[in-house]
Short mmCIF file of C-alpha atoms in Angstrom, two decimals:
data_model
loop_
_atom_site.label_atom_id
_atom_site.label_comp_id
_atom_site.label_asym_id
_atom_site.label_seq_id
_atom_site.Cartn_x
_atom_site.Cartn_y
_atom_site.Cartn_z
CA MET A 1 13.31 95.90 19.12
CA THR A 2 14.11 98.07 22.11
CA SER A 3 15.68 97.24 25.45
CA SER A 4 16.63 99.13 28.57
CA THR A 5 19.13 98.80 31.35
CA ASN A 6 19.51 100.76 34.54
CA ALA A 7 23.06 101.98 33.95
CA ILE A 8 25.58 102.07 31.10
CA LEU A 9 29.12 103.40 31.44
CA PHE A 10 30.92 104.48 28.28
CA ILE A 11 34.71 104.56 28.52
CA ASN A 12 37.38 105.82 26.11
CA ALA A 13 34.72 107.92 24.41
CA ASN A 14 35.41 110.85 22.10
CA LEU A 15 32.66 113.35 22.84
CA VAL A 16 31.23 115.58 20.09
CA ASP A 17 28.31 117.95 20.61
CA GLY A 18 29.01 120.64 18.00
CA ASN A 19 30.37 123.18 20.48
CA ALA A 20 34.04 122.65 19.56
CA ASP A 21 35.95 121.89 16.38
CA GLN A 22 37.75 118.96 18.00
CA PRO A 23 36.33 116.02 19.99
CA LEU A 24 36.78 115.81 23.74
CA LYS A 25 38.92 112.70 23.81
CA ASN A 26 39.05 109.69 26.13
CA HIS A 27 36.17 110.64 28.39
CA GLN A 28 33.75 108.54 30.38
CA LEU A 29 30.00 109.07 30.47
CA LEU A 30 27.50 107.32 32.71
CA ILE A 31 23.79 107.05 32.04
CA ARG A 32 21.45 105.91 34.78
CA ASP A 33 17.65 105.75 34.93
CA GLY A 34 17.28 107.39 31.54
CA ARG A 35 19.53 110.37 32.23
CA ILE A 36 23.17 111.36 31.97
CA ALA A 37 24.50 110.86 35.49
CA ALA A 38 28.20 111.75 35.08
CA VAL A 39 30.70 112.97 32.50
CA SER A 40 34.42 112.98 33.30
CA ALA A 41 37.95 112.73 31.97
CA ASP A 42 38.66 110.61 35.05
CA THR A 43 37.38 107.20 36.06
CA ILE A 44 33.70 107.10 37.01
CA ASP A 45 32.84 104.66 39.78
CA ALA A 46 29.81 102.67 38.67
CA THR A 47 30.32 99.01 39.51
CA ASP A 48 26.72 98.10 38.65
CA ALA A 49 26.87 99.54 35.14
CA ILE A 50 27.32 97.76 31.83
CA VAL A 51 30.67 98.99 30.48
CA ILE A 52 31.06 99.83 26.79
CA ASP A 53 34.53 100.63 25.48
CA LEU A 54 34.24 103.20 22.68
CA ALA A 55 37.90 103.31 21.68
CA GLY A 56 38.01 104.89 18.22
CA LYS A 57 34.32 105.82 18.29
CA THR A 58 32.43 109.05 18.92
CA LEU A 59 29.64 109.59 21.45
CA MET A 60 27.16 112.32 20.54
CA PRO A 61 23.80 113.66 21.67
CA GLY A 62 20.88 112.20 19.74
CA LEU A 63 20.21 114.27 16.64
CA ILE A 64 17.29 116.72 16.41
CA ASP A 65 15.37 117.57 13.23
CA CYS A 66 13.32 120.74 13.74
CA HIS A 67 11.29 120.59 10.53
CA VAL A 68 9.53 117.35 9.64
CA HIS A 69 6.04 116.27 8.58
CA VAL A 70 5.64 112.71 9.83
CA VAL A 71 2.16 112.40 8.30
CA ALA A 72 3.38 113.35 4.80
CA SER A 73 3.70 109.91 3.21
CA SER A 74 3.06 111.39 -0.27
CA ALA A 75 4.63 114.33 -2.07
CA ASN A 76 1.16 115.19 -3.38
CA LEU A 77 -0.09 116.85 -0.21
CA GLY A 78 -3.60 117.33 -1.58
CA VAL A 79 -3.93 113.58 -2.03
CA ASN A 80 -2.20 113.00 1.31
CA ALA A 81 -4.86 115.10 3.04
CA LEU A 82 -7.60 112.73 1.84
CA LEU A 83 -6.04 109.46 3.00
CA PRO A 84 -7.78 107.49 5.77
CA ASP A 85 -6.47 108.41 9.22
CA SER A 86 -5.67 104.76 9.88
CA LEU A 87 -3.39 104.57 6.85
CA VAL A 88 -1.76 107.91 7.69
CA THR A 89 -1.02 106.65 11.21
CA ALA A 90 0.50 103.40 9.98
CA ARG A 91 2.69 105.19 7.46
CA ALA A 92 3.71 107.81 10.05
CA SER A 93 4.80 105.02 12.39
CA LYS A 94 7.07 103.62 9.68
CA LEU A 95 8.53 107.05 8.86
CA MET A 96 9.19 107.80 12.53
CA ASN A 97 10.95 104.49 13.10
CA GLU A 98 13.20 105.17 10.12
CA MET A 99 14.03 108.63 11.49
CA LEU A 100 15.02 107.09 14.80
CA MET A 101 17.25 104.56 13.07
CA ARG A 102 19.09 107.48 11.43
CA GLY A 103 19.95 108.80 14.89
CA PHE A 104 17.21 111.42 15.22
CA THR A 105 15.94 110.97 18.76
CA THR A 106 13.78 114.13 18.70
CA VAL A 107 11.85 115.68 15.81
CA ARG A 108 9.63 118.75 15.63
CA ASP A 109 6.61 118.26 13.40
CA VAL A 110 5.66 121.60 11.86
CA GLY A 111 2.26 120.72 10.49
CA GLY A 112 0.03 117.67 10.54
CA ALA A 113 0.94 115.43 13.47
CA ASP A 114 -1.45 115.62 16.39
CA TYR A 115 -1.15 114.94 20.11
CA GLY A 116 -2.39 111.40 19.54
CA LEU A 117 0.74 110.51 17.56
CA LYS A 118 2.88 112.12 20.25
CA GLN A 119 1.14 110.09 22.95
CA ALA A 120 1.38 106.88 20.93
CA GLN A 121 5.15 107.34 20.74
CA GLU A 122 5.38 108.08 24.46
CA GLU A 123 3.38 104.94 25.26
CA GLY A 124 5.70 102.83 23.12
CA LEU A 125 3.08 102.09 20.47
CA ILE A 126 5.27 103.82 17.87
CA ASN A 127 9.01 103.24 17.94
CA GLY A 128 10.12 106.68 16.89
CA PRO A 129 11.77 109.87 18.08
CA ARG A 130 10.38 112.12 20.77
CA LEU A 131 7.75 114.15 18.91
CA VAL A 132 7.19 117.91 19.36
CA VAL A 133 3.93 118.93 17.68
CA CYS A 134 1.97 122.01 16.61
CA GLY A 135 -1.11 120.21 15.33
CA LYS A 136 -2.34 121.76 12.09
CA ALA A 137 -0.46 124.69 10.58
CA LEU A 138 -2.59 127.79 10.08
CA SER A 139 -3.13 129.07 6.54
CA GLN A 140 -5.46 131.51 4.81
CA THR A 141 -7.72 130.74 1.86
CA GLY A 142 -5.52 130.21 -1.19
CA GLY A 143 -2.39 129.99 0.93
CA HIS A 144 0.10 127.22 1.58
CA THR A 145 -1.79 124.04 2.66
CA ASP A 146 -4.95 125.07 0.77
CA TYR A 147 -4.70 122.35 -1.88
CA ARG A 148 -8.03 122.83 -3.64
CA GLY A 149 -6.54 124.51 -6.72
CA ARG A 150 -8.11 127.09 -9.01
CA PHE A 151 -11.30 125.23 -9.90
CA ASP A 152 -12.17 123.34 -6.73
CA ARG A 153 -15.09 125.20 -5.11
CA ARG A 154 -15.63 122.85 -2.20
CA ASN A 155 -15.68 124.29 1.28
CA VAL A 156 -12.13 123.99 2.62
CA ASP A 157 -13.39 122.36 5.81
CA PHE A 158 -13.88 119.09 3.93
CA TYR A 159 -10.35 118.04 4.91
CA ALA A 160 -9.82 120.16 8.03
CA ASP A 161 -10.00 117.24 10.45
CA LYS A 162 -8.05 114.74 8.37
CA LEU A 163 -4.82 113.55 9.97
CA GLY A 164 -3.08 113.65 6.59
CA ALA A 165 -3.79 117.37 6.14
CA LEU A 166 -0.80 119.50 7.12
CA GLY A 167 -2.85 122.60 7.84
CA ARG A 168 -6.20 124.27 8.43
CA VAL A 169 -7.57 127.42 6.82
CA CYS A 170 -8.60 130.46 8.85
CA ASN A 171 -9.34 134.03 7.77
CA GLY A 172 -9.46 137.22 9.79
CA VAL A 173 -8.23 137.99 13.27
CA ASP A 174 -11.09 136.25 15.06
CA GLU A 175 -10.73 133.00 13.10
CA VAL A 176 -6.95 133.06 13.50
CA ARG A 177 -7.28 133.47 17.27
CA SER A 178 -9.86 130.69 17.44
CA ALA A 179 -7.74 128.31 15.36
CA ALA A 180 -4.63 128.98 17.45
CA ARG A 181 -6.58 128.37 20.65
CA GLU A 182 -8.03 125.14 19.28
CA GLU A 183 -4.57 123.83 18.42
CA ILE A 184 -3.19 124.79 21.83
CA LYS A 185 -6.15 123.16 23.54
CA GLY A 186 -5.47 120.04 21.47
CA GLY A 187 -1.89 119.80 22.72
CA ALA A 188 0.10 122.01 20.35
CA GLN A 189 3.48 122.88 21.87
CA PHE A 190 3.92 125.84 19.50
CA ILE A 191 1.91 127.41 16.65
CA LYS A 192 2.84 127.13 12.97
CA ILE A 193 1.62 129.64 10.39
CA MET A 194 2.00 129.75 6.61
CA ALA A 195 3.08 133.36 6.05
CA ASN A 196 4.36 133.07 2.46
CA GLY A 197 3.64 131.22 -0.77
CA GLY A 198 4.86 127.66 -1.10
CA VAL A 199 6.15 125.08 -3.56
CA SER A 200 3.71 122.24 -2.90
CA SER A 201 0.42 124.21 -2.94
CA PRO A 202 -1.30 125.16 -6.22
CA SER A 203 -2.51 128.76 -6.00
CA ASP A 204 0.13 130.72 -4.10
CA PRO A 205 3.27 131.98 -5.88
CA ILE A 206 6.41 132.06 -3.74
CA GLU A 207 6.19 135.86 -3.25
CA PHE A 208 2.58 135.56 -1.97
CA LEU A 209 2.17 137.27 1.43
CA SER A 210 -0.21 135.22 3.54
CA PHE A 211 -2.12 136.76 6.46
CA SER A 212 -2.36 140.44 7.28
CA VAL A 213 -0.01 142.00 9.80
CA SER A 214 -2.87 142.17 12.31
CA GLU A 215 -3.51 138.44 11.85
CA LEU A 216 0.18 137.67 12.38
CA GLU A 217 0.24 139.78 15.53
CA ALA A 218 -2.91 138.07 16.80
CA VAL A 219 -1.47 134.57 16.49
CA VAL A 220 1.78 135.69 18.13
CA GLU A 221 -0.24 137.08 21.03
CA GLU A 222 -2.17 133.82 21.40
CA ALA A 223 1.04 131.80 21.43
CA SER A 224 2.62 134.19 23.91
CA ASN A 225 -0.41 133.94 26.18
CA ALA A 226 0.07 130.17 26.15
CA LYS A 227 3.79 130.65 26.98
CA THR A 228 4.99 129.37 23.67
CA TYR A 229 6.06 130.73 20.26
CA VAL A 230 5.14 130.96 16.59
CA SER A 231 6.93 129.21 13.72
CA ALA A 232 6.35 130.57 10.22
CA HIS A 233 6.80 129.20 6.71
CA LEU A 234 8.79 131.94 4.95
CA TYR A 235 10.83 132.42 1.78
CA THR A 236 10.95 136.05 0.67
CA ASP A 237 12.76 138.84 2.43
CA GLU A 238 9.61 140.92 2.70
CA ALA A 239 7.69 138.09 4.31
CA ILE A 240 10.51 137.30 6.74
CA ARG A 241 10.82 140.90 7.90
CA ARG A 242 7.09 141.41 8.48
CA ALA A 243 6.91 138.12 10.40
CA VAL A 244 9.87 139.07 12.59
CA ASP A 245 8.32 142.49 13.27
CA ALA A 246 5.09 140.75 14.28
CA GLY A 247 6.99 138.67 16.85
CA VAL A 248 7.53 135.36 15.05
CA LEU A 249 10.55 133.57 16.54
CA SER A 250 11.03 130.44 14.41
CA LEU A 251 11.74 131.27 10.76
CA GLU A 252 11.38 128.24 8.47
CA HIS A 253 13.28 128.00 5.14
CA CYS A 254 14.38 131.67 4.62
CA ASN A 255 15.91 130.97 1.20
CA LEU A 256 15.56 134.55 -0.10
CA ILE A 257 16.67 136.44 3.01
CA THR A 258 18.96 139.49 2.71
CA PRO A 259 21.85 140.40 5.05
CA ALA A 260 19.92 143.33 6.53
CA THR A 261 16.89 141.23 7.39
CA ALA A 262 19.04 138.40 8.74
CA ALA A 263 20.76 140.87 11.08
CA HIS A 264 17.38 142.33 12.06
CA ALA A 265 16.01 138.86 12.85
CA ALA A 266 19.08 138.03 14.94
CA ALA A 267 18.70 141.26 16.90
CA LYS A 268 15.06 140.36 17.61
CA GLY A 269 16.09 136.99 19.06
CA ALA A 270 14.67 134.90 16.22
CA MET A 271 16.10 131.63 14.93
CA ALA A 272 16.05 130.18 11.43
CA CYS A 273 15.45 126.62 10.28
CA PRO A 274 16.72 126.15 6.71
CA THR A 275 15.64 123.01 4.84
CA LEU A 276 17.78 122.83 1.72
CA VAL A 277 17.70 119.07 1.18
CA THR A 278 13.99 119.10 0.38
CA TYR A 279 14.46 121.38 -2.64
CA GLU A 280 17.27 119.25 -3.99
CA MET A 281 15.12 116.13 -3.71
CA LEU A 282 11.95 117.77 -5.04
CA LYS A 283 13.93 118.83 -8.09
CA LEU A 284 15.36 115.35 -8.63
CA GLU A 285 12.56 113.08 -7.45
CA GLY A 286 9.42 115.15 -6.84
CA ALA A 287 7.66 114.27 -10.10
CA GLN A 288 8.02 110.51 -9.64
CA TYR A 289 6.52 110.76 -6.15
CA GLY A 290 3.47 112.79 -7.14
CA LEU A 291 4.51 116.44 -6.97
CA GLN A 292 2.33 118.36 -9.41
CA PRO A 293 3.77 120.24 -12.43
CA ASP A 294 2.76 123.69 -11.14
CA SER A 295 4.70 122.94 -7.95
CA ILE A 296 7.76 121.65 -9.79
CA ALA A 297 7.85 124.91 -11.75
CA LYS A 298 8.35 126.84 -8.49
CA ILE A 299 11.22 124.79 -7.02
CA ASP A 300 14.13 126.72 -8.53
CA ASP A 301 12.68 130.01 -7.24
CA VAL A 302 13.94 128.97 -3.81
CA ARG A 303 16.39 126.11 -4.45
CA LEU A 304 19.02 128.16 -6.27
CA ALA A 305 19.33 130.69 -3.43
CA GLY A 306 19.73 128.08 -0.69
CA LEU A 307 23.48 128.00 -0.08
CA ASP A 308 23.73 131.79 -0.28
CA SER A 309 21.06 132.08 2.40
CA LEU A 310 23.14 129.91 4.75
CA LYS A 311 26.17 132.17 4.33
CA ILE A 312 24.04 135.30 4.81
CA MET A 313 22.45 134.04 8.03
CA TYR A 314 25.71 132.69 9.43
CA GLU A 315 27.54 135.96 8.82
CA ALA A 316 24.65 137.92 10.36
CA GLY A 317 24.77 135.81 13.52
CA LEU A 318 21.27 134.39 13.00
CA PRO A 319 21.24 130.95 14.65
CA MET A 320 20.17 128.09 12.37
CA ALA A 321 18.63 124.84 13.56
CA TYR A 322 18.57 121.63 11.52
CA GLY A 323 15.56 120.92 9.31
CA SER A 324 14.78 118.57 6.42
CA ASP A 325 11.09 119.07 5.42
CA LEU A 326 10.98 115.97 3.21
CA LEU A 327 7.86 114.34 1.82
CA GLY A 328 6.89 110.76 1.05
CA ASP A 329 9.64 108.39 -0.03
CA MET A 330 12.09 111.30 -0.09
CA HIS A 331 12.35 111.02 3.71
CA VAL A 332 15.29 108.66 3.16
CA HIS A 333 17.39 111.74 2.37
CA GLN A 334 16.85 113.28 5.84
CA SER A 335 20.50 113.16 6.87
CA GLU A 336 21.81 114.64 3.62
CA GLU A 337 21.09 118.14 4.94
CA PHE A 338 24.34 117.72 6.92
CA GLU A 339 26.39 117.34 3.76
CA ILE A 340 24.64 120.20 1.95
CA ARG A 341 25.24 122.66 4.79
CA SER A 342 28.86 121.59 5.19
CA ARG A 343 29.58 122.97 1.71
CA VAL A 344 29.46 126.51 3.10
CA LEU A 345 29.44 126.22 6.91
CA PRO A 346 32.00 124.93 9.45
CA THR A 347 31.38 121.28 10.28
CA GLN A 348 30.97 121.95 13.98
CA GLU A 349 28.31 124.55 13.19
CA VAL A 350 26.40 122.03 11.10
CA ILE A 351 26.50 119.52 13.96
CA ARG A 352 25.49 122.20 16.44
CA SER A 353 22.43 122.92 14.31
CA ALA A 354 21.15 119.40 15.09
CA THR A 355 22.15 119.44 18.77
CA SER A 356 22.31 122.48 21.05
CA LEU A 357 20.87 125.03 18.61
CA ALA A 358 17.96 122.73 17.83
CA ALA A 359 17.36 122.22 21.54
CA LYS A 360 17.32 125.99 22.03
CA LEU A 361 14.72 126.43 19.29
CA LEU A 362 12.57 123.73 20.92
CA ARG A 363 13.04 125.40 24.34
CA MET A 364 14.56 122.17 25.64
CA GLU A 365 18.09 123.35 26.43
CA GLY A 366 19.79 121.15 28.98
CA GLU A 367 17.28 118.37 28.31
CA ILE A 368 18.29 117.28 24.80
CA GLY A 369 21.03 118.09 22.30
CA CYS A 370 23.83 118.05 24.89
CA LEU A 371 26.15 115.78 26.88
CA GLU A 372 25.48 117.31 30.27
CA VAL A 373 24.68 115.84 33.66
CA GLY A 374 20.92 115.74 34.14
CA ALA A 375 20.06 115.70 30.44
CA SER A 376 17.93 113.00 28.89
CA ALA A 377 20.05 110.03 27.82
CA ASP A 378 19.50 110.56 24.09
CA LEU A 379 22.77 109.35 22.59
CA ILE A 380 24.30 107.98 19.41
CA VAL A 381 27.60 106.19 18.93
CA VAL A 382 29.34 106.90 15.61
CA ASP A 383 32.12 104.90 13.96
CA GLY A 384 34.80 107.54 13.44
CA CYS A 385 34.53 111.29 13.96
CA PRO A 386 31.83 113.38 12.21
CA LEU A 387 33.94 116.51 12.73
CA SER A 388 36.38 114.97 10.25
CA ASP A 389 33.78 113.40 7.97
CA ILE A 390 30.21 114.71 8.24
CA ARG A 391 29.05 111.88 5.96
CA LEU A 392 29.25 109.56 8.97
CA LEU A 393 25.91 111.06 10.06
CA SER A 394 24.21 109.93 6.83
CA GLY A 395 23.74 106.53 5.20
CA GLN A 396 20.53 105.56 7.05
CA GLY A 397 22.41 105.19 10.32
CA LYS A 398 24.84 102.57 9.02
CA HIS A 399 27.71 104.29 10.84
CA MET A 400 25.79 104.31 14.14
CA PRO A 401 26.17 100.98 15.95
CA LEU A 402 24.29 102.18 19.04
CA ILE A 403 21.30 104.52 19.42
CA ILE A 404 19.77 105.31 22.80
CA ARG A 405 16.55 107.28 23.29
CA GLN A 406 15.74 108.42 26.84
CA GLY A 407 17.91 105.68 28.27
CA GLU A 408 16.34 103.00 26.09
CA VAL A 409 18.56 101.12 23.66
CA VAL A 410 16.69 101.23 20.35
CA LYS A 411 19.54 100.01 18.14
CA ASP A 412 22.54 97.87 19.06
CA SER A 413 24.89 96.37 16.49
CA GLY A 414 26.80 94.37 19.06
CA LEU A 415 28.36 96.94 21.41
CA LEU A 416 26.29 95.82 24.39
CA SER A 417 27.11 92.14 23.89
CA ARG A 418 30.89 92.51 23.73
#
């Protein structure tokens, strides 16, 4: 159930947004008409507002996950691509609601979700996070998201229009341009390309370089013409560097990056989006949820380098946004990326990855991921302080008694009724 009220005033709030290693204590914050109207250490005059005393609790921006696939209800993505659109939609609605109940008020879908799902959420037909979509990811024949395998000779277009398919196949500069334009016409807010081999697809080893340089440059030009950017699936250092040189700005995964390439990417203004939790869960649970043996054999190629990649990118000054990239029933582990990253990164940096840095990657700075006047009232209340215990952001939202999305109360465990 959701509810809304015109104005809510939080008092005695400890504010945490990831930009400092200590909370901003005993502040007041007013939301009105779906936006943050005032933030102050002094008393805010708002006699018409509902007052919520947050003594001992933390007020944060709603969390942002920059790498999800809301249509991926199965870890076997080839099977997922063949499911009826109606079933995919129903399952996506459930997954999105669960994400929202974990405190994620915005998610970026990097392959699969279409503008229809985005509109359904905006119309209130799906109770989920704000959805940022790219439509279908672009892949070449035999690349990541081509799930036909070695012996399947069917034309790849047989699943191109299925909602459950994460990507579409295109070959050559002209087809790549056409595919990018089709996705933009269909409402894509950025373009996703598969520029490296992947774990979940059957015929592309991790070191596989997908798309020629000219194809990469073509899709970057199309995105730039549409005033947006390109996100690329990448693992190996060689693939990352060629994508950066082609103008790709959003670097997904990056497990095998070197210090030199991380520094080069930072200098070019790129951002990374690591997704370490998915490899941990694929290793532990992938087989039971349908991941194929040839995919399981590839997991450790990227999993074992994950924590080192975080240290490399952090030391190189390459900004890292929060991503999870989970499939099927493994979505329940979405918040565990916080704990994994905190093993090697400062806690405030981990929180910043899901707030202001994520907002920057989505080109929504000042709108989400912050506690600033004028921003959307996407807020979570946390029992205790995540800067002291990052695990408070996990546990399926059990430590979050109040979640507000765009001024709308979507979860209340009694704070409003006190």
